Short mmCIF file of C-alpha atoms and ligand atoms in Angstrom, two decimals:
data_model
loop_
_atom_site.label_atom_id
_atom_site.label_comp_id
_atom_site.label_asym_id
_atom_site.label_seq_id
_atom_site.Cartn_x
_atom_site.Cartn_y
_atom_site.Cartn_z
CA UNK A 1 154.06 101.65 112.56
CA UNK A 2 153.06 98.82 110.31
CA UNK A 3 149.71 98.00 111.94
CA UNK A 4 148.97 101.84 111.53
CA UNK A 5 149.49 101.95 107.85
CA UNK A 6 147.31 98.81 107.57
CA UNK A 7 144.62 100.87 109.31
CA UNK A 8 144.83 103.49 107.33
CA UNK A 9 144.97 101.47 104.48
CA UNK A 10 142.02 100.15 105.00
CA UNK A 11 140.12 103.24 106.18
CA UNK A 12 140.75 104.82 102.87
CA UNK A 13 139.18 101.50 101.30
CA UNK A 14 136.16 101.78 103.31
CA UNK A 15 135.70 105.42 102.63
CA UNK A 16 136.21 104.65 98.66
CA UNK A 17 133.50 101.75 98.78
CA UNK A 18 131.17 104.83 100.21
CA UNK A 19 131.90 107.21 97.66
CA UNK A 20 131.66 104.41 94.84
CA UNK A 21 127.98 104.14 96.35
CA UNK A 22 127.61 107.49 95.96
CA UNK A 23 129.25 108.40 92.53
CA UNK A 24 131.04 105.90 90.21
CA UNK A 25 127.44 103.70 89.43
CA UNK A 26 126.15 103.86 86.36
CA UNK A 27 123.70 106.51 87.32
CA UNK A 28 122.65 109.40 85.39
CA UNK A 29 122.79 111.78 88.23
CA UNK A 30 124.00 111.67 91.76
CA UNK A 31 120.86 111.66 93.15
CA UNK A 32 116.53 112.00 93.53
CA UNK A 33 115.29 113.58 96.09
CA UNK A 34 111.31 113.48 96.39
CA UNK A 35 108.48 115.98 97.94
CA UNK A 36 104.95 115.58 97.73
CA UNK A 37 101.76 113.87 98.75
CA UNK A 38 100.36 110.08 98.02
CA UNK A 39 100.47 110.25 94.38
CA UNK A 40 104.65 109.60 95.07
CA UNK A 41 104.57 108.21 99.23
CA UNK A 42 107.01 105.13 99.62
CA UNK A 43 105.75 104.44 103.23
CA UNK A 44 106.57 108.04 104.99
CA UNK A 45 102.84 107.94 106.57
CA UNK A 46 103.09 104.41 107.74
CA UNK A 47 104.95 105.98 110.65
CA UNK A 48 102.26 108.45 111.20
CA UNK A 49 99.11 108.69 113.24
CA UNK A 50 96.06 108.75 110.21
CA UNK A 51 94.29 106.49 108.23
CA UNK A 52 95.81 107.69 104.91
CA UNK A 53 97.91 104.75 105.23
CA UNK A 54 98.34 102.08 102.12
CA UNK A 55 100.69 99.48 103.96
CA UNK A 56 97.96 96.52 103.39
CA UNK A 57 96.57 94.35 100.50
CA UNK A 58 95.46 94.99 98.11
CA UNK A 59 98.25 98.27 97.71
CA UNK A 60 101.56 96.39 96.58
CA UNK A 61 99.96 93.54 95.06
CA UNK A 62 102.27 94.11 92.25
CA UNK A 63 105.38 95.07 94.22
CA UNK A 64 105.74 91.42 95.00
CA UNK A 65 102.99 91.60 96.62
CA UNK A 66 104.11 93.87 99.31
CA UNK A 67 101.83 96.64 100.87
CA UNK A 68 104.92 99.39 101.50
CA UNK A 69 103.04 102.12 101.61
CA UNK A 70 102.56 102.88 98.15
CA UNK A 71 99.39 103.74 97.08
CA UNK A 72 99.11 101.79 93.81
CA UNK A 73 99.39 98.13 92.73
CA UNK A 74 103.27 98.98 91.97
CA UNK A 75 105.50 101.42 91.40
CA UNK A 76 104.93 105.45 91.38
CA UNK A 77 105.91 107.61 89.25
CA UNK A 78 109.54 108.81 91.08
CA UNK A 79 110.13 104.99 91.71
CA UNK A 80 110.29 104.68 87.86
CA UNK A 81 111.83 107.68 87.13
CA UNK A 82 114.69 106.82 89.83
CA UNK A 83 115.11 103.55 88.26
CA UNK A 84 115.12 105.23 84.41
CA UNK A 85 118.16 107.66 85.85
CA UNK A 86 119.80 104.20 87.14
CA UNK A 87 119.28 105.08 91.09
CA UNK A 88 118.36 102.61 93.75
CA UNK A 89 114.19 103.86 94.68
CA UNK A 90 114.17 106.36 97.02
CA UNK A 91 113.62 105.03 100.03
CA UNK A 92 111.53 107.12 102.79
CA UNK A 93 112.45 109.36 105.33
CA UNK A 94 110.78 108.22 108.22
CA UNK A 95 111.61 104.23 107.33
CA UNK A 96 114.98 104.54 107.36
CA UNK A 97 116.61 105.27 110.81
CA UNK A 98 118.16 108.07 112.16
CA UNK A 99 121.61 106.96 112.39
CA UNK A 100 121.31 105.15 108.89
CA UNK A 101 119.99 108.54 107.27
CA UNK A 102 123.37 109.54 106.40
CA UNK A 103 124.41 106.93 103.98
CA UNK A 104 122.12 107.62 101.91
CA UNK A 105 123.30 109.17 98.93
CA UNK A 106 121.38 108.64 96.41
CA UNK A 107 117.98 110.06 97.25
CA UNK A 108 115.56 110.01 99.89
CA UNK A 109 111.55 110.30 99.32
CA UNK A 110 109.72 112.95 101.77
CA UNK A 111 106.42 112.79 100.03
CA UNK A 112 103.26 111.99 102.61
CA UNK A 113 99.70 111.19 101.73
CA UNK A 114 97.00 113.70 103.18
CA UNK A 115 99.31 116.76 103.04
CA UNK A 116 99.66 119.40 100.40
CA UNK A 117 101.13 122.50 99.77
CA UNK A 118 99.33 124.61 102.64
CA UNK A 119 99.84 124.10 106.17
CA UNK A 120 95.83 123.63 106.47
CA UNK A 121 95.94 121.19 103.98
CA UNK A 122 95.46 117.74 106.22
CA UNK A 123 93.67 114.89 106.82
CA UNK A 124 95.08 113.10 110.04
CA UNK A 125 99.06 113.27 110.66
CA UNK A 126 100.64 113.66 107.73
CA UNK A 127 103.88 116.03 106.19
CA UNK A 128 103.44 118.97 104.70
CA UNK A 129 105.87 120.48 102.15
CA UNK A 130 107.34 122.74 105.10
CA UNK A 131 107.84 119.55 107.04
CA UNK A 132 109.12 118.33 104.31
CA UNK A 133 111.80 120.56 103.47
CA UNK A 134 112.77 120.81 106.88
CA UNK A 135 113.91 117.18 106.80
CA UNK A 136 115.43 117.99 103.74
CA UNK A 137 117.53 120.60 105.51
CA UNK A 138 118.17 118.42 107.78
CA UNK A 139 119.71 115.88 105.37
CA UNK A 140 121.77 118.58 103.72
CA UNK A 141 122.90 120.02 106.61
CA UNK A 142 123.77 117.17 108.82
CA UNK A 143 123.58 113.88 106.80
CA UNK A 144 124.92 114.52 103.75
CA UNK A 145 128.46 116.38 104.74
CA UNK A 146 129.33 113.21 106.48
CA UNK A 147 130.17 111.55 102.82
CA UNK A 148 131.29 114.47 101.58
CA UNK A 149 135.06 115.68 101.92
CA UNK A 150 134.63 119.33 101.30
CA UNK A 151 131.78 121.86 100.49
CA UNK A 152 132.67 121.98 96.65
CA UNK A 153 131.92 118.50 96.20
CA UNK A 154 128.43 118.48 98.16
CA UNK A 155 127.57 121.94 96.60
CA UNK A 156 128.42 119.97 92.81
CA UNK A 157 126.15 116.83 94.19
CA UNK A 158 123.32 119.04 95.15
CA UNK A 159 123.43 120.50 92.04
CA UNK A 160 123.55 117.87 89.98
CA UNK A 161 120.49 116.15 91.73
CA UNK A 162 116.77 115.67 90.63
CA UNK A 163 114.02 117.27 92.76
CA UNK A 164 110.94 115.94 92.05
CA UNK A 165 107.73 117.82 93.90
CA UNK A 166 104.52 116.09 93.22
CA UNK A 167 101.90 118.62 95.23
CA UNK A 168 98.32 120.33 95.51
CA UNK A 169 95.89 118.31 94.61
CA UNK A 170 95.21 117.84 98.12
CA UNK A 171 95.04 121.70 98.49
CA UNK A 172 92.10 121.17 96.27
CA UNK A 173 90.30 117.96 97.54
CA UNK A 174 90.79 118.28 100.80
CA UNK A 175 90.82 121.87 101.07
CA UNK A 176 89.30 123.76 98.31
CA UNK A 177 86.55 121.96 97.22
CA UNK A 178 85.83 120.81 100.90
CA UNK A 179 85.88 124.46 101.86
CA UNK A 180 83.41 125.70 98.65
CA UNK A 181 80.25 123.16 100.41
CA UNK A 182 80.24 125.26 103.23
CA UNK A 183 81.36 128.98 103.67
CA UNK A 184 83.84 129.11 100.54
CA UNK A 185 86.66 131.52 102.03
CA UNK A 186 89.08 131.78 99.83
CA UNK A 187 87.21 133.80 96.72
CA UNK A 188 87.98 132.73 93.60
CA UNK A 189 89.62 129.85 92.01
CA UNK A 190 92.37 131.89 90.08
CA UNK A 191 93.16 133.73 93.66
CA UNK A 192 93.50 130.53 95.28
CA UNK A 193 95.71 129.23 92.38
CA UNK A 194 97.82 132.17 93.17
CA UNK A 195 98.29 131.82 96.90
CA UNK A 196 99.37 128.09 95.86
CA UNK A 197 101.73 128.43 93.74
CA UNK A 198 102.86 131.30 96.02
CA UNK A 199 103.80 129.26 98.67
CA UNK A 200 105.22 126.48 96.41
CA UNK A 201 107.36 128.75 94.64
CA UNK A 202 108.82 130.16 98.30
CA UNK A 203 109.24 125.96 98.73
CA UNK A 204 111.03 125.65 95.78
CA UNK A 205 113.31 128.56 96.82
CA UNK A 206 114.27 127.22 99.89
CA UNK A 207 115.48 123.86 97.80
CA UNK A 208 117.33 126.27 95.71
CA UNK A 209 118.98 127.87 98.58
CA UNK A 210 120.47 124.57 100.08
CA UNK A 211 122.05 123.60 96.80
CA UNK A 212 118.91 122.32 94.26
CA UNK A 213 119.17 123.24 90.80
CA UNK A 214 117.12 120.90 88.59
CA UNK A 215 113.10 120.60 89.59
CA UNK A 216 110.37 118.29 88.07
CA UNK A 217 107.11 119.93 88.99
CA UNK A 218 104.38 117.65 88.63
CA UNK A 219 101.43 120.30 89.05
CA UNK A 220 97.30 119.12 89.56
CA UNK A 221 95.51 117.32 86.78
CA UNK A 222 92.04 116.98 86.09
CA UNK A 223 90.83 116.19 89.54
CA UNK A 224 87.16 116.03 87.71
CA UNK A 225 88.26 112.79 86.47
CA UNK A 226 89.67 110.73 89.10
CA UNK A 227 86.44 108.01 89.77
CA UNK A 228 86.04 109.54 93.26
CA UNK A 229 84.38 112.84 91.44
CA UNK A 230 83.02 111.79 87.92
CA UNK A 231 79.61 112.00 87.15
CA UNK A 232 78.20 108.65 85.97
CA UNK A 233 74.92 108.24 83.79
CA UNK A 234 73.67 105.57 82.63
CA UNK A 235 75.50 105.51 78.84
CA UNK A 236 78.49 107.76 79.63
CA UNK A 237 80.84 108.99 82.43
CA UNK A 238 81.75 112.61 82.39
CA UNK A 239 84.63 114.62 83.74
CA UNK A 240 82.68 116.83 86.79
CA UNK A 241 84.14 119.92 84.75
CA UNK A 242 82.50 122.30 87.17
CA UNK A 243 85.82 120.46 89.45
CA UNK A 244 88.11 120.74 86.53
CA UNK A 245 87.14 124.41 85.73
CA UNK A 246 87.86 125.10 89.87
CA UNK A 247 91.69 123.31 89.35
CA UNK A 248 92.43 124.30 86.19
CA UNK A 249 94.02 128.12 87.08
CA UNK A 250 96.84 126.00 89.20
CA UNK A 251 98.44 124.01 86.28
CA UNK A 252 97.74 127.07 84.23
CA UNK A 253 99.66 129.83 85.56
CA UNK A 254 102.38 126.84 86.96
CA UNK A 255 104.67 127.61 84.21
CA UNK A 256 104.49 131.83 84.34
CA UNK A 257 105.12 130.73 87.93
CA UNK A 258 108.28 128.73 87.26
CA UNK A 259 109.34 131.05 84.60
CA UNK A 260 109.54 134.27 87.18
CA UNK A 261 111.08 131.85 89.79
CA UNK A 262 113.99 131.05 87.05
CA UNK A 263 114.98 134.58 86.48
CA UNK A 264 115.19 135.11 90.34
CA UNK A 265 117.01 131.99 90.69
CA UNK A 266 120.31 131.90 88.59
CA UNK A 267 120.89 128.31 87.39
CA UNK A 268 117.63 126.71 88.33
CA UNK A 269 116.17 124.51 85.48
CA UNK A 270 112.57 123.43 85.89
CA UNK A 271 110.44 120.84 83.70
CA UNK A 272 106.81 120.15 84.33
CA UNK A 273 104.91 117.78 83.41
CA UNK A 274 101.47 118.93 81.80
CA UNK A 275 99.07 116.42 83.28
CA UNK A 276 95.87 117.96 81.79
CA UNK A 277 97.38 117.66 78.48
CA UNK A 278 98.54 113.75 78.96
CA UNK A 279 94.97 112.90 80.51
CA UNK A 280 93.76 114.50 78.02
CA UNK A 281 95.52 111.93 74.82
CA UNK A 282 94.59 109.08 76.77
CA UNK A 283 90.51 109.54 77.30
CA UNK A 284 90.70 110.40 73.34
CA UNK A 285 92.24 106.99 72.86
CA UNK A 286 92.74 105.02 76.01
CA UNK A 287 92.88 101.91 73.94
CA UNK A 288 96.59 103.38 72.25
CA UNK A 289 97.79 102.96 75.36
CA UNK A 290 96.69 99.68 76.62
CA UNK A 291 93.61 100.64 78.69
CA UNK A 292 90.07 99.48 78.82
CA UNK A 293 88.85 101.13 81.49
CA UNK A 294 89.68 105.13 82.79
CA UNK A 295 86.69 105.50 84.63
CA UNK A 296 86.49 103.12 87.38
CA UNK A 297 88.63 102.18 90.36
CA UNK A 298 90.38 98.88 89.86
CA UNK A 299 89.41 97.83 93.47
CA UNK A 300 86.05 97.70 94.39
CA UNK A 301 84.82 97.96 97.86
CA UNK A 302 86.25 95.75 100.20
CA UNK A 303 86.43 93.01 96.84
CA UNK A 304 89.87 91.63 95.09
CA UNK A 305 91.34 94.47 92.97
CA UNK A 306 90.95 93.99 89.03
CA UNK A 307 92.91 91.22 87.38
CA UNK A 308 93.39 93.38 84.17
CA UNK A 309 95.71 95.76 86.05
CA UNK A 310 97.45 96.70 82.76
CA UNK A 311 94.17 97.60 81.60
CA UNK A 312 93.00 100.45 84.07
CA UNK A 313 93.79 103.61 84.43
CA UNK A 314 92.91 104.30 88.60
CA UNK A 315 94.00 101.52 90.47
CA UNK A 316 91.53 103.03 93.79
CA UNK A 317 89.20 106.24 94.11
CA UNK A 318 91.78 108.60 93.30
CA UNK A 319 95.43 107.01 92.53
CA UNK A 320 96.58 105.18 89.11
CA UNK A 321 97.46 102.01 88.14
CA UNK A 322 101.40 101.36 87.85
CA UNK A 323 100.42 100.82 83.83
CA UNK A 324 99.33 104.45 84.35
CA UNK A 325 102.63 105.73 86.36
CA UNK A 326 104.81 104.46 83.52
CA UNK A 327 102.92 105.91 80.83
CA UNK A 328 103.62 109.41 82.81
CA UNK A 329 107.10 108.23 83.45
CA UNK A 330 108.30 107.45 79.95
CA UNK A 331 106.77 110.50 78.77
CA UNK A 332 108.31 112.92 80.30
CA UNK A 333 111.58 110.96 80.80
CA UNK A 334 112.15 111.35 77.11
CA UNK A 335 108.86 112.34 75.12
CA UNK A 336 108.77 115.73 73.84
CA UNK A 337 105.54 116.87 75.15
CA UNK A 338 104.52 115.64 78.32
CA UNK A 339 107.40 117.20 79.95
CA UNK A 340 108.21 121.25 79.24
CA UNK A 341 110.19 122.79 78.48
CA UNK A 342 112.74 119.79 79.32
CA UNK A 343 112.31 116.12 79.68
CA UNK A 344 113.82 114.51 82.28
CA UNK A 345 116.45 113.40 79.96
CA UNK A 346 117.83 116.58 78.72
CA UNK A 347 117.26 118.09 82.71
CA UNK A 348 119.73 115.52 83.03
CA UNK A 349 122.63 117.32 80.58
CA UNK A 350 121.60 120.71 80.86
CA UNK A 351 123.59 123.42 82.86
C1 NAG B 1 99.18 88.73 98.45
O1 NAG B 1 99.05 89.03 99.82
C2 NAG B 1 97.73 88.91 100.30
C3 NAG B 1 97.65 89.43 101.71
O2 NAG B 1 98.77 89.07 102.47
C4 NAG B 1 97.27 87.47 100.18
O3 NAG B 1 95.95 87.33 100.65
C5 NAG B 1 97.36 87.05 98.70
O4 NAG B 1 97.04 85.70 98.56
C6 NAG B 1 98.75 87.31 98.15
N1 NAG B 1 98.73 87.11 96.72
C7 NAG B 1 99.68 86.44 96.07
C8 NAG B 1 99.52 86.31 94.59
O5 NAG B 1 100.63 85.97 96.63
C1 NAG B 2 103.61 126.23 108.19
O1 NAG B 2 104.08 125.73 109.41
C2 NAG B 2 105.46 125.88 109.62
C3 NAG B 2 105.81 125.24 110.94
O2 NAG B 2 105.44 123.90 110.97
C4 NAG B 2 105.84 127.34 109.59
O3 NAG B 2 107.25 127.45 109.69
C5 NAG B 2 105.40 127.95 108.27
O4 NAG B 2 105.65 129.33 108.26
C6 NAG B 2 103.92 127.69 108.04
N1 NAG B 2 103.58 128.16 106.71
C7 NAG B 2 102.53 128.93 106.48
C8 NAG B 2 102.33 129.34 105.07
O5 NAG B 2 101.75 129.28 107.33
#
């Protein structure tokens, strides 16, 4: 009798260590969950069969110098924005193992390089939102009820979570604008904008509908800008704005989008982060903010990267520095205009 209470004892130790994990940090909310494609990958495509892969030097180089996956020097954007709401980094779905999945509480990170909102949108193996959120299901519906002791209390955890969706600029470069060189399909760029944010908005719904309340939509920026499609002359680089122009409908009509979505969906709060318009404040005055160069890629071809990392805006073709990601990050953590019509900060204490 006394060796069972011991037991017992001890069982209900072990299973208050797990919900300590999960709840009594010093965290903001219970969790971050992440979707999108490389501009937030931890390492998901490492697993997969494509070269959209960013596990070697010189990726990492500032992440002690360890190629995870990442595709940046250091940190992306959600790693920063986990660490700002005090969460561990969201580690990746595919790197952690399937019987390990479950004790995750905090977040996991779904996002994979190459993929984009669309199905079609691909470059090699890679996740696509669908995918996705069908691991995501998977966590909610099998993982996550094994920490939890009853339905109200994962229902209040879902709800209380971040989801942050960084998608569709791959819909454009590898789709889009890929498609427009030869038979150009899909009509016009404000009908293609539409069937986008279409399909993410039936995305977002299905998050909704397993418990997600609180988005961060990061939406497409100025793709005309990234050094991979700027025009360079021989005293000034320009935007390709013809690319811009194409883009530009997306992150336009994101918010109507969102704003539709919120009176369908009762208690969903949404924030997203205006990328055109932060781009935009930093090529005015990039040296405000620390850089000297927005133009180029901070690692040449096959060469070291850059040893002014601080100082650039891209760290390769088409991904930023970490000196970039935090800008982003601090922003619309708790700056009153990158982020609308919430930051992340008052996503955090609104209901
Ligand atoms: C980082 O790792 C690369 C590749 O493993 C290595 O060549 C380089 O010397 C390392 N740099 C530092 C500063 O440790
Ligand atoms: C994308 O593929 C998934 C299966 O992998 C399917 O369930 C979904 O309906 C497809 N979406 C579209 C828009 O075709």
């Amino acid at each position: 009798m006394f060796k069972f209470k011991v037991l017992w004892f001890i069982s209900l130790i072990t299973l208050q260590v797990l919900l300590a994990n999960s709840y009594c940090t010093k965290s903001l909310v219970p969790a971050l969950y992440v979707f999108g494609d490389s501009s937030v990958d931890a390492g998901n495509n490492n697993n997969l069969n494509t070269a959209a892969k960013a596990n070697t030097f010189p990726y990492g180089i500032d992440f002690n110098n360890c190629s995870t996956g990442r595709f940046s020097n250091g940190k992306t954007f959600a790693d920063i924005i986990a660490i700002k709401l005090g969460l561990p980094i969201p580690p990746s779905y595919l790197s952690v193992s399937e019987i390990e999945r479950y004790q995750i509480a905090s977040g996991i990170n779904y996002a994979s390089a190459s993929c984009g909102i669309l199905n079609s949108t691909r470059n090699g193996e890679c996740l696509s939102l669908d995918k996705q959120i069908e691991y995501f299901t998977s966590t909610v519906t099998k993982d996550l009820p094994r920490n939890f002791r009853s339905k109200t209390k994962l229902k209040h955890y879902l709800s209380k979570s971040i989801y942050l969706l960084s998608i569709g600029s791959n819909d454009y470069i590898l789709n889009y604008l890929r498609q427009e060189i030869g038979t150009n399909q899909d009509g016009n760029p404000e009908e293609y904008a539409d069937y986008l944010l279409r399909q993410l908005g039936s995305n977002i719904k299905k998050i909704y509908d397993l418990g997600g309340r609180k988005f961060v939509i990061i939406g497409v920026g100025p793709i005309g800008c990234i050094p991979g499609y700027i025009i360079r002359k021989s005293h000034s680089q320009d935007c390709n704005e013809d690319v811009n122009q194409k883009v530009k409908p997306f992150s336009k009509k994101l918010p109507w989008m969102l704003q539709e979505l919120k009176t369908q969906l009762s208690g969903s709060l949404f924030t997203i982060l205006d990328s055109f318009k932060v781009f935009k404040k930093i090529r005015n005055s990039p040296e405000k903010f620390g850089f000297t160069n927005i133009c180029d890629s901070c690692v040449g071809e096959g060469a070291k990267p850059c040893e002014n990392r601080k100082q650039y805006y891209f760290y390769d073709f088409g991904h930023t520095t970490e000196a970039t990601n935090e800008i982003y990050a601090n922003k619309c953590f708790s700056g009153r205009h990158a982020c609308v019509p919430l930051n992340v900060e008052q996503l955090v204490h609104a209901h």
